[in-house]
Short mmCIF file of C-alpha atoms in Angstrom, two decimals:
data_model
loop_
_atom_site.label_atom_id
_atom_site.label_comp_id
_atom_site.label_asym_id
_atom_site.label_seq_id
_atom_site.Cartn_x
_atom_site.Cartn_y
_atom_site.Cartn_z
CA MET A 6 -4.91 26.59 6.87
CA ARG A 7 -6.35 23.24 7.89
CA ARG A 8 -3.91 21.04 9.74
CA SER A 9 -3.57 17.39 8.76
CA ILE A 10 -3.75 15.07 11.74
CA THR A 11 -3.34 11.46 10.65
CA TYR A 12 -1.93 9.51 7.74
CA CYS A 13 -5.50 8.32 7.04
CA MET A 14 -6.86 11.82 7.39
CA TYR A 15 -10.00 11.32 5.34
CA HIS A 16 -11.50 8.56 7.45
CA THR A 17 -14.00 10.83 9.13
CA THR A 18 -15.30 12.41 5.94
CA ARG A 19 -14.62 10.07 3.05
CA THR A 20 -15.32 6.64 4.53
CA TYR A 21 -17.92 5.05 6.73
CA ARG A 22 -18.17 1.81 8.65
CA THR A 23 -20.39 -0.98 7.45
CA SER A 24 -21.22 -4.57 8.29
CA LEU A 25 -20.75 -7.42 5.83
CA PHE A 26 -22.93 -7.31 2.73
CA SER A 27 -25.86 -9.72 2.78
CA ARG A 28 -25.72 -12.76 0.49
CA THR A 29 -28.41 -11.27 -1.75
CA GLU A 30 -26.71 -7.88 -2.00
CA CYS A 31 -23.42 -9.56 -2.79
CA LEU A 32 -24.91 -11.66 -5.59
CA VAL A 33 -26.74 -8.75 -7.21
CA SER A 34 -23.65 -6.55 -6.96
CA ARG A 35 -21.44 -9.26 -8.41
CA ILE A 36 -23.66 -9.78 -11.45
CA HIS A 37 -23.97 -6.04 -11.98
CA LYS A 38 -20.21 -5.48 -11.86
CA GLN A 39 -19.47 -8.39 -14.17
CA CYS A 40 -21.73 -6.84 -16.79
CA ARG A 41 -20.28 -3.35 -16.48
CA ARG A 42 -16.60 -3.79 -15.72
CA GLY A 43 -15.54 -7.33 -16.44
CA LYS A 44 -15.77 -10.71 -14.74
CA PHE A 45 -14.59 -10.96 -11.16
CA SER A 46 -15.80 -12.05 -7.74
CA ILE A 47 -16.86 -9.68 -4.99
CA VAL A 48 -14.68 -10.55 -2.01
CA LEU A 49 -15.95 -10.80 1.55
CA PRO A 50 -13.80 -11.68 4.56
CA HIS A 51 -13.42 -15.37 5.39
CA ARG A 52 -12.22 -17.09 8.56
CA ILE A 53 -8.75 -16.12 9.73
CA THR A 54 -6.18 -18.22 11.55
CA PRO A 55 -4.51 -17.26 14.85
CA THR A 56 -1.86 -14.55 14.84
CA ARG A 57 1.61 -15.91 14.17
CA SER A 58 4.38 -15.50 16.73
CA VAL A 59 7.77 -13.85 16.29
CA PRO A 60 10.88 -15.24 18.03
CA ASP A 61 12.34 -13.23 20.88
CA SER A 62 15.58 -12.95 18.92
CA ILE A 63 13.92 -10.66 16.35
CA VAL A 64 14.18 -6.96 17.24
CA LYS A 65 10.66 -5.53 17.32
CA PRO A 66 9.23 -2.02 16.97
CA SER A 67 7.91 -0.56 20.21
CA TYR A 68 4.22 -1.06 19.34
CA ALA A 69 4.77 -4.80 18.96
CA ILE A 70 6.05 -4.94 22.54
CA SER A 71 3.79 -2.48 24.36
CA GLY A 72 0.66 -2.86 22.24
CA ALA A 73 0.39 0.93 22.01
CA LEU A 74 1.33 3.10 19.05
CA GLY A 75 2.59 5.94 21.20
CA PRO A 76 2.69 9.58 20.12
CA LYS A 77 3.00 10.13 16.39
CA PRO A 78 6.00 12.20 15.27
CA VAL A 79 4.99 15.74 14.31
CA GLU A 80 8.15 16.88 12.53
CA ILE A 81 9.56 15.76 9.19
CA ASP A 82 12.72 13.75 9.81
CA LEU A 83 15.62 14.37 7.41
CA LYS A 84 17.70 11.20 7.37
CA THR A 85 21.45 11.06 7.93
CA GLU A 86 23.69 9.17 5.51
CA GLU A 87 23.95 6.34 8.06
CA GLN A 88 20.16 6.10 8.35
CA ILE A 89 19.80 6.17 4.57
CA ASN A 90 22.23 3.27 4.18
CA VAL A 91 20.22 1.22 6.68
CA MET A 92 16.96 2.10 4.93
CA ARG A 93 18.40 1.03 1.56
CA LYS A 94 19.13 -2.43 2.93
CA THR A 95 15.78 -2.71 4.70
CA CYS A 96 13.85 -1.57 1.64
CA GLN A 97 15.72 -3.97 -0.62
CA LEU A 98 14.89 -6.85 1.71
CA ALA A 99 11.23 -5.80 1.75
CA ARG A 100 11.25 -5.86 -2.06
CA LYS A 101 12.96 -9.25 -2.11
CA ILE A 102 10.21 -10.65 0.12
CA LEU A 103 7.48 -9.05 -2.02
CA ASP A 104 8.89 -10.51 -5.24
CA ALA A 105 9.21 -13.95 -3.67
CA ALA A 106 5.63 -13.85 -2.38
CA GLY A 107 4.36 -12.69 -5.77
CA GLN A 108 5.94 -15.70 -7.44
CA GLU A 109 4.05 -18.00 -5.07
CA LEU A 110 0.60 -16.72 -6.06
CA LYS A 111 -1.66 -19.18 -7.85
CA VAL A 112 -5.30 -20.14 -8.18
CA GLY A 113 -6.46 -22.01 -5.06
CA MET A 114 -3.84 -20.53 -2.75
CA THR A 115 -5.28 -18.74 0.28
CA THR A 116 -4.13 -15.32 1.39
CA ASP A 117 -3.40 -16.90 4.77
CA GLU A 118 -0.82 -19.07 3.00
CA VAL A 119 0.68 -15.90 1.52
CA ASP A 120 0.86 -14.44 5.02
CA GLU A 121 2.55 -17.58 6.33
CA PHE A 122 5.13 -17.42 3.53
CA VAL A 123 5.89 -13.73 4.11
CA HIS A 124 5.97 -14.13 7.89
CA GLN A 125 8.50 -16.95 7.70
CA MET A 126 10.66 -15.15 5.14
CA CYS A 127 10.76 -12.10 7.41
CA ILE A 128 11.87 -14.24 10.35
CA ASP A 129 14.45 -16.10 8.25
CA ASN A 130 15.98 -12.75 7.29
CA GLY A 131 16.05 -11.37 10.83
CA SER A 132 13.32 -8.79 10.26
CA TYR A 133 9.97 -8.02 11.86
CA PRO A 134 6.80 -7.85 9.69
CA SER A 135 5.73 -4.28 10.49
CA PRO A 136 1.93 -4.67 10.07
CA LEU A 137 1.81 -7.40 12.73
CA LEU A 138 0.17 -5.98 15.89
CA TYR A 139 0.26 -2.44 14.50
CA ASN A 140 -2.89 -1.01 16.08
CA LYS A 141 -3.93 -4.64 16.67
CA PHE A 142 -3.63 -5.71 13.00
CA PRO A 143 -3.56 -9.52 13.30
CA LYS A 144 -1.35 -10.52 10.36
CA SER A 145 2.07 -9.88 8.82
CA ILE A 146 0.94 -8.57 5.43
CA CYS A 147 -2.06 -6.80 3.89
CA THR A 148 -3.71 -8.76 1.06
CA SER A 149 -6.37 -6.79 -0.82
CA VAL A 150 -8.33 -8.65 -3.50
CA ASN A 151 -10.64 -7.18 -6.17
CA ASN A 152 -13.11 -4.86 -4.40
CA VAL A 153 -10.93 -4.60 -1.27
CA ALA A 154 -9.13 -1.28 -1.67
CA CYS A 155 -6.52 -1.80 1.05
CA HIS A 156 -5.76 -3.28 4.49
CA GLY A 157 -7.28 -6.64 3.63
CA ILE A 158 -6.60 -9.22 6.34
CA PRO A 159 -5.21 -12.55 5.08
CA ASP A 160 -7.78 -15.31 5.49
CA LEU A 161 -8.82 -18.75 4.22
CA ARG A 162 -10.49 -17.61 0.98
CA PRO A 163 -8.81 -19.38 -1.98
CA LEU A 164 -7.67 -17.11 -4.78
CA GLU A 165 -9.77 -17.47 -7.93
CA ASP A 166 -8.91 -17.30 -11.59
CA GLY A 167 -9.24 -13.64 -12.59
CA ASP A 168 -8.53 -12.12 -9.16
CA ILE A 169 -6.29 -9.10 -8.79
CA ILE A 170 -4.49 -8.92 -5.46
CA ASN A 171 -2.33 -6.28 -3.82
CA LEU A 172 0.43 -7.51 -1.54
CA ASP A 173 1.53 -4.74 0.84
CA ILE A 174 4.72 -5.59 2.69
CA THR A 175 6.53 -3.55 5.32
CA ILE A 176 9.42 -4.84 7.39
CA PHE A 177 11.42 -3.51 10.35
CA LYS A 178 15.13 -4.29 10.50
CA ASP A 179 18.10 -2.58 12.12
CA GLY A 180 15.83 0.16 13.46
CA MET A 181 14.24 1.16 10.14
CA HIS A 182 11.05 0.32 8.24
CA GLY A 183 10.81 -0.35 4.50
CA ASP A 184 7.43 -0.32 2.72
CA VAL A 185 6.47 -1.59 -0.75
CA SER A 186 3.40 -3.01 -2.49
CA LYS A 187 2.34 -4.33 -5.87
CA THR A 188 -0.87 -5.57 -7.46
CA TYR A 189 -0.64 -9.00 -9.07
CA MET A 190 -2.97 -10.76 -11.49
CA VAL A 191 -4.00 -14.33 -10.71
CA GLY A 192 -4.72 -16.56 -13.69
CA SER A 193 -6.60 -14.98 -16.60
CA VAL A 194 -7.66 -11.44 -15.71
CA ASP A 195 -10.11 -9.68 -18.03
CA GLU A 196 -8.93 -6.80 -20.21
CA LYS A 197 -10.50 -4.11 -18.02
CA GLY A 198 -8.78 -5.49 -14.95
CA ARG A 199 -5.43 -5.63 -16.72
CA HIS A 200 -5.85 -2.01 -17.83
CA LEU A 201 -6.65 -0.93 -14.26
CA VAL A 202 -3.49 -2.60 -12.95
CA ASP A 203 -1.35 -1.12 -15.72
CA VAL A 204 -2.58 2.44 -15.18
CA ALA A 205 -2.24 2.15 -11.39
CA GLU A 206 1.46 1.37 -11.77
CA LYS A 207 1.93 4.21 -14.25
CA CYS A 208 0.26 6.59 -11.80
CA LEU A 209 2.77 5.65 -9.12
CA TYR A 210 5.64 6.57 -11.42
CA ALA A 211 3.89 9.76 -12.51
CA GLY A 212 3.93 10.79 -8.86
CA ILE A 213 7.56 9.75 -8.42
CA ASP A 214 8.53 11.88 -11.43
CA GLN A 215 7.55 14.94 -9.37
CA CYS A 216 9.96 14.14 -6.54
CA ARG A 217 12.88 16.55 -6.23
CA PRO A 218 14.12 19.23 -3.82
CA GLY A 219 12.04 22.40 -3.86
CA GLN A 220 8.97 20.80 -5.41
CA LYS A 221 5.75 21.02 -3.40
CA ILE A 222 4.23 17.73 -2.27
CA ILE A 223 0.91 18.65 -3.91
CA ALA A 224 2.57 18.06 -7.30
CA ILE A 225 2.62 14.32 -6.58
CA GLY A 226 -1.14 14.06 -6.14
CA THR A 227 -1.82 16.34 -9.08
CA ALA A 228 0.18 14.14 -11.45
CA ILE A 229 -1.47 10.97 -10.16
CA ARG A 230 -5.00 12.38 -10.33
CA ASP A 231 -4.54 13.77 -13.84
CA LEU A 232 -3.25 10.50 -15.30
CA ALA A 233 -5.90 8.38 -13.56
CA GLN A 234 -8.73 10.59 -14.79
CA ALA A 235 -7.33 10.59 -18.32
CA HIS A 236 -7.91 6.82 -18.34
CA GLY A 237 -11.36 7.00 -16.75
CA PHE A 238 -10.32 5.87 -13.27
CA SER A 239 -10.77 7.56 -9.90
CA VAL A 240 -8.17 7.89 -7.15
CA ILE A 241 -9.30 6.79 -3.69
CA PRO A 242 -8.46 9.73 -1.41
CA SER A 243 -9.12 8.00 1.91
CA PHE A 244 -5.57 6.72 2.26
CA CYS A 245 -2.29 8.48 1.60
CA GLY A 246 1.44 7.96 1.56
CA HIS A 247 3.50 8.89 4.59
CA GLY A 248 6.92 9.59 5.92
CA ILE A 249 8.79 6.49 7.04
CA GLY A 250 12.00 5.59 8.82
CA SER A 251 12.51 4.58 12.44
CA ALA A 252 8.72 4.98 12.79
CA PHE A 253 6.21 3.26 10.52
CA HIS A 254 4.16 6.40 9.82
CA THR A 255 5.45 9.96 10.12
CA PRO A 256 4.96 13.32 8.41
CA PRO A 257 4.65 14.34 5.66
CA GLU A 258 1.33 12.97 4.43
CA ILE A 259 1.44 12.31 0.69
CA LEU A 260 -2.05 12.76 -0.73
CA HIS A 261 -2.71 11.17 -4.10
CA ILE A 262 -5.05 13.93 -5.23
CA PRO A 263 -4.38 17.67 -5.02
CA MET A 264 -5.88 19.14 -1.83
CA LYS A 265 -4.66 22.70 -1.30
CA ASP A 266 -6.31 23.08 2.11
CA PHE A 267 -4.08 20.50 3.77
CA GLU A 268 -0.90 21.89 5.27
CA SER A 269 1.33 19.01 4.23
CA GLN A 270 0.57 19.58 0.55
CA GLN A 271 2.34 22.94 0.54
CA VAL A 272 5.52 21.51 2.08
CA LYS A 273 8.53 21.60 -0.22
CA MET A 274 10.56 18.44 -0.56
CA LYS A 275 14.06 18.49 0.92
CA GLU A 276 17.10 16.28 0.57
CA GLY A 277 16.97 13.50 3.16
CA MET A 278 13.18 13.12 3.24
CA THR A 279 11.92 9.55 2.97
CA PHE A 280 8.27 8.78 2.30
CA THR A 281 5.96 6.40 0.52
CA ILE A 282 3.81 7.03 -2.53
CA GLU A 283 0.98 4.48 -2.75
CA PRO A 284 -1.99 5.52 -4.90
CA ILE A 285 -5.10 3.33 -5.05
CA LEU A 286 -7.02 3.53 -8.34
CA SER A 287 -10.65 2.47 -8.63
CA GLU A 288 -12.59 1.55 -11.74
CA GLY A 289 -15.71 2.94 -10.05
CA THR A 290 -16.39 5.18 -7.07
CA ASP A 291 -13.68 6.76 -4.95
CA MET A 292 -15.70 6.04 -1.79
CA VAL A 293 -14.77 3.17 0.53
CA ALA A 294 -16.18 1.66 3.72
CA ILE A 295 -14.31 0.09 6.64
CA LEU A 296 -15.85 -3.23 7.69
CA GLU A 297 -17.03 -3.10 11.30
CA GLU A 298 -16.20 -6.75 11.87
CA ASP A 299 -12.45 -6.23 11.73
CA GLY A 300 -12.00 -2.45 11.74
CA TRP A 301 -9.42 -2.66 8.96
CA THR A 302 -10.72 -3.97 5.64
CA ALA A 303 -11.53 -1.08 3.27
CA VAL A 304 -13.98 -2.08 0.52
CA SER A 305 -15.27 -0.03 -2.39
CA GLU A 306 -18.74 1.36 -1.81
CA ASP A 307 -20.02 0.10 -5.18
CA GLY A 308 -18.14 -3.22 -5.30
CA SER A 309 -15.72 -2.06 -7.99
CA ARG A 310 -12.14 -3.25 -8.21
CA SER A 311 -9.09 -1.24 -7.25
CA ALA A 312 -5.35 -1.59 -7.78
CA GLN A 313 -2.42 -0.15 -5.84
CA PHE A 314 1.34 0.14 -6.22
CA GLU A 315 3.81 1.58 -3.71
CA HIS A 316 7.45 2.57 -3.40
CA THR A 317 9.53 4.11 -0.63
CA ILE A 318 11.24 7.26 -1.92
CA LEU A 319 14.35 9.17 -0.82
CA ILE A 320 14.74 12.80 -1.86
CA THR A 321 18.32 13.36 -3.04
CA SER A 322 20.28 16.51 -3.87
CA ASP A 323 19.22 16.44 -7.51
CA GLY A 324 16.04 14.36 -7.59
CA CYS A 325 15.01 11.16 -5.87
CA GLU A 326 15.98 7.54 -5.33
CA ILE A 327 13.46 4.71 -5.30
CA LEU A 328 14.61 2.59 -2.36
CA THR A 329 12.29 -0.33 -3.11
CA LEU A 330 13.16 -0.97 -6.77
CA SER A 331 13.72 -4.60 -7.67
CA GLU A 332 17.06 -5.56 -9.20
CA LYS A 333 15.39 -5.90 -12.61
CA GLU A 334 13.71 -2.50 -12.31
CA PHE A 335 17.01 -0.94 -11.25
CA GLU A 336 18.81 -2.44 -14.25
CA ASN A 337 16.08 -1.19 -16.58
CA ALA A 338 16.33 2.30 -15.06
CA ILE A 339 20.09 2.34 -15.65
CA MET A 340 19.56 1.22 -19.25
CA VAL A 341 17.06 4.03 -19.84
CA LYS A 342 19.48 6.62 -18.47
CA THR A 343 22.34 5.41 -20.69
CA THR A 344 20.40 5.19 -23.96
#
């Protein structure tokens, strides 16, 4: 059986590195996509501002101090009740920051301004923005707009009417990470874009519905893939969910498509597991490229849009708990259970 090695295990086979598209290629691609899939702008990286500092009083993960990631954990960590209680608080703070940042979004705002807002809110709440300096990532949040599938670096490009943008927020507080993301619509998004965002969120919950003790992890990706394909969308396989806790990324890997050959997919869920589910849906190809210029930004090969949603999940004795639900989502879930 093939052994999975990294939380981005497909990088060597499903992605390639590319330089920035030429102006001509960008224009032709933009016109082509507007005709086929709706009106939106192809996004290319703009200038970025210097990395923001974090006060010495904020407790930092080891990689933010040493600059090195260190050895990746190889065993699945089952959390204690004390660890779970800390993760609940950390995840709720991460969600609070995400919701606040989402309310700030507007046409003309730059993603660098979003990063500044999130960075300051993390500091004000005594937490460290986990992406900052993780494997040299230069910012405190990932902002992925339109054709950027994930890991977009905040820059000085103003948001445009019709953009869709994923805000991916992870924080570190009291020794634990909490990870959550959501795709927002800026201004008037075309019908096809709205449908993509809607189905992407539904796919996340389709995967969560499979979470319970004794269920194999492969069931998550199967449910996500089946729902996405039913709506004519593809699931980008290059990036997967991951275990999370005292370390940012740990086993098990949570693939968003069924891949029987990967060892982690046959693992059965157990009470105390915590991991993220974070499917990326594309309206076009499932292939992405990593831009050589920054080594992070993943763009769709054909310029098509993608949308992503993410929650941090805890496996409980009789099912699962979504640690990153908003207060409104939690209230709605309670109402559904009691009606």
